[in-house]
JSON list of C-alpha atoms and ligand atoms in Angstrom, two decimals:
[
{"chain": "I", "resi": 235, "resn": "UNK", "atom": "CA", "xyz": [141.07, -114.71, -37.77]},
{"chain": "I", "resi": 236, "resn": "UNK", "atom": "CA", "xyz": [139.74, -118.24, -37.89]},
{"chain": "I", "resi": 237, "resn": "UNK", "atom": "CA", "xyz": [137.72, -119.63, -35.13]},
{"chain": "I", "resi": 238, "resn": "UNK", "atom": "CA", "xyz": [136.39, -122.84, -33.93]},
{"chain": "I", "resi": 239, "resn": "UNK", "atom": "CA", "xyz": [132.86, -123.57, -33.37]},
{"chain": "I", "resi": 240, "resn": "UNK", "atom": "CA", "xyz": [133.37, -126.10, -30.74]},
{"chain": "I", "resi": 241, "resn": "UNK", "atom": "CA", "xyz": [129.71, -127.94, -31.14]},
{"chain": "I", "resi": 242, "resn": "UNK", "atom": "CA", "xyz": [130.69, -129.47, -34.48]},
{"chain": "I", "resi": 243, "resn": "UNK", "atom": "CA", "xyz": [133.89, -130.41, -33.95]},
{"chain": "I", "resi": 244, "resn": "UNK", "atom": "CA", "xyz": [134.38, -134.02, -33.68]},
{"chain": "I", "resi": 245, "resn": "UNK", "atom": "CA", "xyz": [138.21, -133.87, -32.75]},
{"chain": "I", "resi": 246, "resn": "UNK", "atom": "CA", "xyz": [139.09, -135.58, -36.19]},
{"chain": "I", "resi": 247, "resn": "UNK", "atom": "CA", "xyz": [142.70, -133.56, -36.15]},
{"chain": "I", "resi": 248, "resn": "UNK", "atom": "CA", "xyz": [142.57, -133.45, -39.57]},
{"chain": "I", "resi": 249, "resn": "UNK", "atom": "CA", "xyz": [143.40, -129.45, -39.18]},
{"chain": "I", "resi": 250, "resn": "UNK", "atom": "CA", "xyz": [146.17, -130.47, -36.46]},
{"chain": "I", "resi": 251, "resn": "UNK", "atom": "CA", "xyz": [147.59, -132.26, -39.24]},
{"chain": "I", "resi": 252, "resn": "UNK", "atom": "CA", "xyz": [147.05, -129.55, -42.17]},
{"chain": "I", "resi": 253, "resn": "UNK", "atom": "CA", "xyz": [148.07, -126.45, -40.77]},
{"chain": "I", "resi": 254, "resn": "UNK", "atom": "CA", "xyz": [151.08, -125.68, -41.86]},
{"chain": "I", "resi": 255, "resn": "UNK", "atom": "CA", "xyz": [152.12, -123.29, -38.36]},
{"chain": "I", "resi": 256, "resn": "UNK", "atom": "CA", "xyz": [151.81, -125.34, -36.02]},
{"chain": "I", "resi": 257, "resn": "UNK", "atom": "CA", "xyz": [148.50, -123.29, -34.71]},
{"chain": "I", "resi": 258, "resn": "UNK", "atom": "CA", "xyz": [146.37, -126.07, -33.90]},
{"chain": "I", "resi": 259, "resn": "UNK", "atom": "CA", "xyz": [145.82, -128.63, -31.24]},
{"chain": "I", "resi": 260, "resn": "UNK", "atom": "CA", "xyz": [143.47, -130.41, -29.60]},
{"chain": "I", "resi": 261, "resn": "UNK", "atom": "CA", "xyz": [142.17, -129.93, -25.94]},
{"chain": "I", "resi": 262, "resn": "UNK", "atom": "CA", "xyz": [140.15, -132.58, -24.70]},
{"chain": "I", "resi": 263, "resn": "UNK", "atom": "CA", "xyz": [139.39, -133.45, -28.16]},
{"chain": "I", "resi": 264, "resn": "UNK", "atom": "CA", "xyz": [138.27, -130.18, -29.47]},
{"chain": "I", "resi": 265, "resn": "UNK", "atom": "CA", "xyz": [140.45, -127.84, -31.62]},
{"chain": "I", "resi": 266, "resn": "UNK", "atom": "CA", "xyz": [141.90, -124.83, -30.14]},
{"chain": "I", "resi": 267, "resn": "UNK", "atom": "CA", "xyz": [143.64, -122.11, -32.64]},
{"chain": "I", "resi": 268, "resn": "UNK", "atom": "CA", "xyz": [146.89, -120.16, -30.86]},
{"chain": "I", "resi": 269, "resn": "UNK", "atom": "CA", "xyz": [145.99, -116.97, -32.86]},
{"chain": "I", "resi": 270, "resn": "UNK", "atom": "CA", "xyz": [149.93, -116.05, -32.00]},
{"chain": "I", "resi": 271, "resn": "UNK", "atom": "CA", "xyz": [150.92, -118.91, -34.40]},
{"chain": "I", "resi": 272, "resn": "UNK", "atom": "CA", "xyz": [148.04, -118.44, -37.14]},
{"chain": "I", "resi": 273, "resn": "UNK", "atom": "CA", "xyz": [149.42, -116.97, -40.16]},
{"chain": "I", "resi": 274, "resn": "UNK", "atom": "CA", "xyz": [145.76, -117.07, -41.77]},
{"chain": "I", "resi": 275, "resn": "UNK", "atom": "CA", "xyz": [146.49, -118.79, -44.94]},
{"chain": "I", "resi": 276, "resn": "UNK", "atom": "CA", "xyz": [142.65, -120.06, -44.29]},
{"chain": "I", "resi": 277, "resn": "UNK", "atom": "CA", "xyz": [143.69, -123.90, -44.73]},
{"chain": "I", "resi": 278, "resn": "UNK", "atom": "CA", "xyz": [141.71, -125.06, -41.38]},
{"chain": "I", "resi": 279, "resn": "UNK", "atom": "CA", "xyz": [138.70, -123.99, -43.33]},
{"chain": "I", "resi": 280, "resn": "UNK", "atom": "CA", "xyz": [138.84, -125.59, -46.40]},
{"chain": "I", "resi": 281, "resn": "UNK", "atom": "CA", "xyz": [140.07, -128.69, -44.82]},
{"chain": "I", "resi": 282, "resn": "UNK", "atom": "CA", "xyz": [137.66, -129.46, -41.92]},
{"chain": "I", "resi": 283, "resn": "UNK", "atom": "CA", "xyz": [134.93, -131.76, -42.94]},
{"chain": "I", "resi": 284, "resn": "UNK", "atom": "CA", "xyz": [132.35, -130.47, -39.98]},
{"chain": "I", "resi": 285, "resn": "UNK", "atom": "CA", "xyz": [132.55, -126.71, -41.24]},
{"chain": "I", "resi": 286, "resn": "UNK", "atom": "CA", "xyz": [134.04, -126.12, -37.39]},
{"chain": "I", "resi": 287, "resn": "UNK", "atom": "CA", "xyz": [136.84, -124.04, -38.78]},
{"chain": "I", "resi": 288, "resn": "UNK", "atom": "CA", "xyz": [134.81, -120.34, -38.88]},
{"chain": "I", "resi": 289, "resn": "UNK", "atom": "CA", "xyz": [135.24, -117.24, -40.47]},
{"chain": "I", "resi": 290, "resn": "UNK", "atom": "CA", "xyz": [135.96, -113.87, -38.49]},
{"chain": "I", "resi": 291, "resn": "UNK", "atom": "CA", "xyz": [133.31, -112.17, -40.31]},
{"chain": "I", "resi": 292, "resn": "UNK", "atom": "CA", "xyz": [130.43, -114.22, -38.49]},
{"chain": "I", "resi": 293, "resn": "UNK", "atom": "CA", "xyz": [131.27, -113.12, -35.20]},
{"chain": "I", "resi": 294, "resn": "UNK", "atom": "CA", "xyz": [130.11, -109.49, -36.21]},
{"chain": "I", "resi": 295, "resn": "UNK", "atom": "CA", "xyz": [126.94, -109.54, -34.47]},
{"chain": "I", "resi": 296, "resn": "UNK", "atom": "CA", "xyz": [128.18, -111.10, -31.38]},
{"chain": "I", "resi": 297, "resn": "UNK", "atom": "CA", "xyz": [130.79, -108.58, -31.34]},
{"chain": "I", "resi": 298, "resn": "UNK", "atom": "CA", "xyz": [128.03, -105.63, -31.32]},
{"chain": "I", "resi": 299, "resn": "UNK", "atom": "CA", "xyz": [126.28, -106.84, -28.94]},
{"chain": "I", "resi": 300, "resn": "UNK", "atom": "CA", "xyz": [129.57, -107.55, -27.17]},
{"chain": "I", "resi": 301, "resn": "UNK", "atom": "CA", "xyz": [130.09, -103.74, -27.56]},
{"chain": "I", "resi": 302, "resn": "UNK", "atom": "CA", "xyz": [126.59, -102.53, -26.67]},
{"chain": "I", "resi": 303, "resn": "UNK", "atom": "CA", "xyz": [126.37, -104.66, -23.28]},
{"chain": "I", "resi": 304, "resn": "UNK", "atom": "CA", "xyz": [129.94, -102.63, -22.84]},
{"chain": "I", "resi": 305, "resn": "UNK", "atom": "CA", "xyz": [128.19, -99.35, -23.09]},
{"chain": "I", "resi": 306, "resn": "UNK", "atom": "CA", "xyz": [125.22, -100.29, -21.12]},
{"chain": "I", "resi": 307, "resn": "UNK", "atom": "CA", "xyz": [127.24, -101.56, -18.03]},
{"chain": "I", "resi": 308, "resn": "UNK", "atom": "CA", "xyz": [129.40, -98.06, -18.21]},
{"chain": "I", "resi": 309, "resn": "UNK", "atom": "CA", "xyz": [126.32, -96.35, -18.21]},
{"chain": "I", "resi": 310, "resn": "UNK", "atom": "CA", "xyz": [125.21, -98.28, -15.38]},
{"chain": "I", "resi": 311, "resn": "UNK", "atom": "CA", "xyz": [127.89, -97.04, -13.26]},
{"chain": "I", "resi": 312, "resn": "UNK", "atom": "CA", "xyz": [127.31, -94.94, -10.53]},
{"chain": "I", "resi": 313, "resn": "UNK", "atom": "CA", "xyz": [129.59, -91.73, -11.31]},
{"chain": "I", "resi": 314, "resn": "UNK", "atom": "CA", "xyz": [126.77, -91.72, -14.59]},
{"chain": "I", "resi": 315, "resn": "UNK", "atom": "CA", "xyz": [124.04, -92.08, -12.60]},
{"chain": "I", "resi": 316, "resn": "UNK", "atom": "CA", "xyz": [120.97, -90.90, -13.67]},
{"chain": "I", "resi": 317, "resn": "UNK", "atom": "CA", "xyz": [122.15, -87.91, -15.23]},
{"chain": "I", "resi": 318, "resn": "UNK", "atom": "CA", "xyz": [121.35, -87.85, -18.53]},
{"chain": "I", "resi": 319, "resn": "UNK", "atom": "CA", "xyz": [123.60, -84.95, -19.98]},
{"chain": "I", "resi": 320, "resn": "UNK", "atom": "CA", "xyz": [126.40, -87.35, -18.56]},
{"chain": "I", "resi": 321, "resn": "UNK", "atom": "CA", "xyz": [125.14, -90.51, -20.57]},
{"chain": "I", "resi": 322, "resn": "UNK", "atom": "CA", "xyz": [124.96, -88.47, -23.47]},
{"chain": "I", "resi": 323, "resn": "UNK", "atom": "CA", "xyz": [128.50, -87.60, -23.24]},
{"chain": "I", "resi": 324, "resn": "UNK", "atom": "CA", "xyz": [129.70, -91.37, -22.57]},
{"chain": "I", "resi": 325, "resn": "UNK", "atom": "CA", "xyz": [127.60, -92.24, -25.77]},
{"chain": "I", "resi": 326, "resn": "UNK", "atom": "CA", "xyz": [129.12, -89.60, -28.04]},
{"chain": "I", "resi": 327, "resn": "UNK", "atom": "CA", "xyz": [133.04, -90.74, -26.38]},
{"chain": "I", "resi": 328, "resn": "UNK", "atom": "CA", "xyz": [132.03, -93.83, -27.20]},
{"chain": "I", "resi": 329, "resn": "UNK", "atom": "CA", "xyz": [131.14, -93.38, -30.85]},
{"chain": "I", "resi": 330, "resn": "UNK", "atom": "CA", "xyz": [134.62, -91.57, -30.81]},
{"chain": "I", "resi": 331, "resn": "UNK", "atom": "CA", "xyz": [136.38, -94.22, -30.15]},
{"chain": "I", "resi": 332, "resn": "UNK", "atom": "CA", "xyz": [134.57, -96.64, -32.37]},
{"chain": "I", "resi": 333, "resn": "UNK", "atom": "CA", "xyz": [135.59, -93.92, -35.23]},
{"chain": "I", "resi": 334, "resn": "UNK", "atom": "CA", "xyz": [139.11, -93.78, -34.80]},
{"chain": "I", "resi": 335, "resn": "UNK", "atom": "CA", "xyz": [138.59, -98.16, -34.52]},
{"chain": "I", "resi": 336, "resn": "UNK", "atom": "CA", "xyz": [136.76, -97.97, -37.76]},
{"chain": "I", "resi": 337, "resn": "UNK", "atom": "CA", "xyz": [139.56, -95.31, -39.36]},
{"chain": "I", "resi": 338, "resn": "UNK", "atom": "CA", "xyz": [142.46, -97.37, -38.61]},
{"chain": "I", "resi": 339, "resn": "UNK", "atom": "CA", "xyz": [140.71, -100.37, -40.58]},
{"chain": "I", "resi": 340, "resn": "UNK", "atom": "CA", "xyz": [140.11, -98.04, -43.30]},
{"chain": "I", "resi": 341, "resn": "UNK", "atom": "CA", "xyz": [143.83, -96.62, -43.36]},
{"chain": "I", "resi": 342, "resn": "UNK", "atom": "CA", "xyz": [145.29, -99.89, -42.90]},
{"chain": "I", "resi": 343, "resn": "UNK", "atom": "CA", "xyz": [143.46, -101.53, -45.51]},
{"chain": "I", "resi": 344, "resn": "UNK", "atom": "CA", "xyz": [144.42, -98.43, -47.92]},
{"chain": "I", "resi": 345, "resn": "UNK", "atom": "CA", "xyz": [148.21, -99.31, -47.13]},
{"chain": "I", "resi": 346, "resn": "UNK", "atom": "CA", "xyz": [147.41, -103.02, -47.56]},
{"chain": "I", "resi": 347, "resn": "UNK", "atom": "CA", "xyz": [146.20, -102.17, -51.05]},
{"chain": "I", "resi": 348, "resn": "UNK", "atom": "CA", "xyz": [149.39, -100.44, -51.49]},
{"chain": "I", "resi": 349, "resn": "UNK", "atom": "CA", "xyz": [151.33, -103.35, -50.13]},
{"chain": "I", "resi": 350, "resn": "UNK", "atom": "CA", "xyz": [150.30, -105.30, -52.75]},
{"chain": "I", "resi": 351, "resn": "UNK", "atom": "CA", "xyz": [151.50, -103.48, -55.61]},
{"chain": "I", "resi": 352, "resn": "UNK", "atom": "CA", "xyz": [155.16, -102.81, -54.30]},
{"chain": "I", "resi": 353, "resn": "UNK", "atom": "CA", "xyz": [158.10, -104.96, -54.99]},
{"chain": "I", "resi": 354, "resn": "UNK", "atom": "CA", "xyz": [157.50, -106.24, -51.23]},
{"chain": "I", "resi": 355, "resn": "UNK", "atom": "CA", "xyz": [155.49, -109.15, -52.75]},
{"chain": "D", "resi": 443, "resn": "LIG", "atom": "S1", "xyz": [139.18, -130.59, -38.89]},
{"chain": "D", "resi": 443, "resn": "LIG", "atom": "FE1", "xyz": [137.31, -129.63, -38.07]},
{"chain": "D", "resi": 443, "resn": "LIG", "atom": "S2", "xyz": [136.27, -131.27, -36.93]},
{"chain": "D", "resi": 443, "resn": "LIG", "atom": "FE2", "xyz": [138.40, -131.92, -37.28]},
{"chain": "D", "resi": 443, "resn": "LIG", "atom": "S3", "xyz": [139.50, -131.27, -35.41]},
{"chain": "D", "resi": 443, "resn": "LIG", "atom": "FE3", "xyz": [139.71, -129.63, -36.93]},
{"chain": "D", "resi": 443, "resn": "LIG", "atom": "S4", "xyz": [138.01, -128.20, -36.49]},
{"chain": "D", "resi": 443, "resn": "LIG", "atom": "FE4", "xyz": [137.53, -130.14, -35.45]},
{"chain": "D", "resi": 444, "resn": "LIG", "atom": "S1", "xyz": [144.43, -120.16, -40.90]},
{"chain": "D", "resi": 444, "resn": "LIG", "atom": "FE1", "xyz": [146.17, -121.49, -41.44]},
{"chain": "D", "resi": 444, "resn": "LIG", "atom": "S2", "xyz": [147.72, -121.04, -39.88]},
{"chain": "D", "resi": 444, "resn": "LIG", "atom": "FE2", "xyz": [145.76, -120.28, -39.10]},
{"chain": "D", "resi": 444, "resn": "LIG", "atom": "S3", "xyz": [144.95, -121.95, -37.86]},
{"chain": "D", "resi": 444, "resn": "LIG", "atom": "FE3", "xyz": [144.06, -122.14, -39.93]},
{"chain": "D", "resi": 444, "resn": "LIG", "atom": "S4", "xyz": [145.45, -123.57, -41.00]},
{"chain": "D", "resi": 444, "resn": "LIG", "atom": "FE4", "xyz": [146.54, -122.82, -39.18]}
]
């Protein structure tokens, strides 16, 4: 999923212009992606002369940490208190669901692969 690093864009419109979905516009002259619309053909990014078009992948980190100041404000709540054997649990139902997260990427990129070599494409 593309992004937009809003510091360096200049509001050119050049990827207004390019995409061919009709994803982009500009808000107070800064892009803004309607991920509804985006069919990721990846044209903002080779197109956009600031590098302000992104790449999913970088967000990674910021998504951990995303997910670990999750964790840390359900452990913070009061029905966890400060029982420990309780915290323990939320950590390992966490991880749980994380896993089944992390298997559904892996099964759907298996049937992706086999999307690919079907008579589909
Ligand atoms: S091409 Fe780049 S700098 Fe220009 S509006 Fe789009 S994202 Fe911003
Ligand atoms: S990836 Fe393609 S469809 Fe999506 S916003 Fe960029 S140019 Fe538009």
């Amino acid at each position: 999923m593309p992004w937009i690093k809003e510091e360096s864009c200049t509001g050119c419109g050049i990827c207004v212009d390019e995409c061919p979905a009709g994803a982009i516009c500009l808000e107070e002259e800064i892009a803004v992606i309607n991920n509804d619309k985006c069919i990721r053909c990846g044209i903002c990014h080779d197109v956009c002369p600031e590098d302000a078009a992104r790449h999913d992948g970088e967000r990674i980190p910021d998504e951990v940490q995303s997910n670990i100041a999750y964790a840390k404000k359900l452990l913070a709540h009061e029905h966890y208190g400060n029982d420990k054997a309780e915290q323990r649990q939320l950590i390992e139902r966490l991880k749980r669901f994380f896993t089944k997260n992390q298997k559904v990427a892996e099964k759907t990129i298996e049937q992706l692969e086999v999307l690919k070599n079907t008579e589909y494409l």
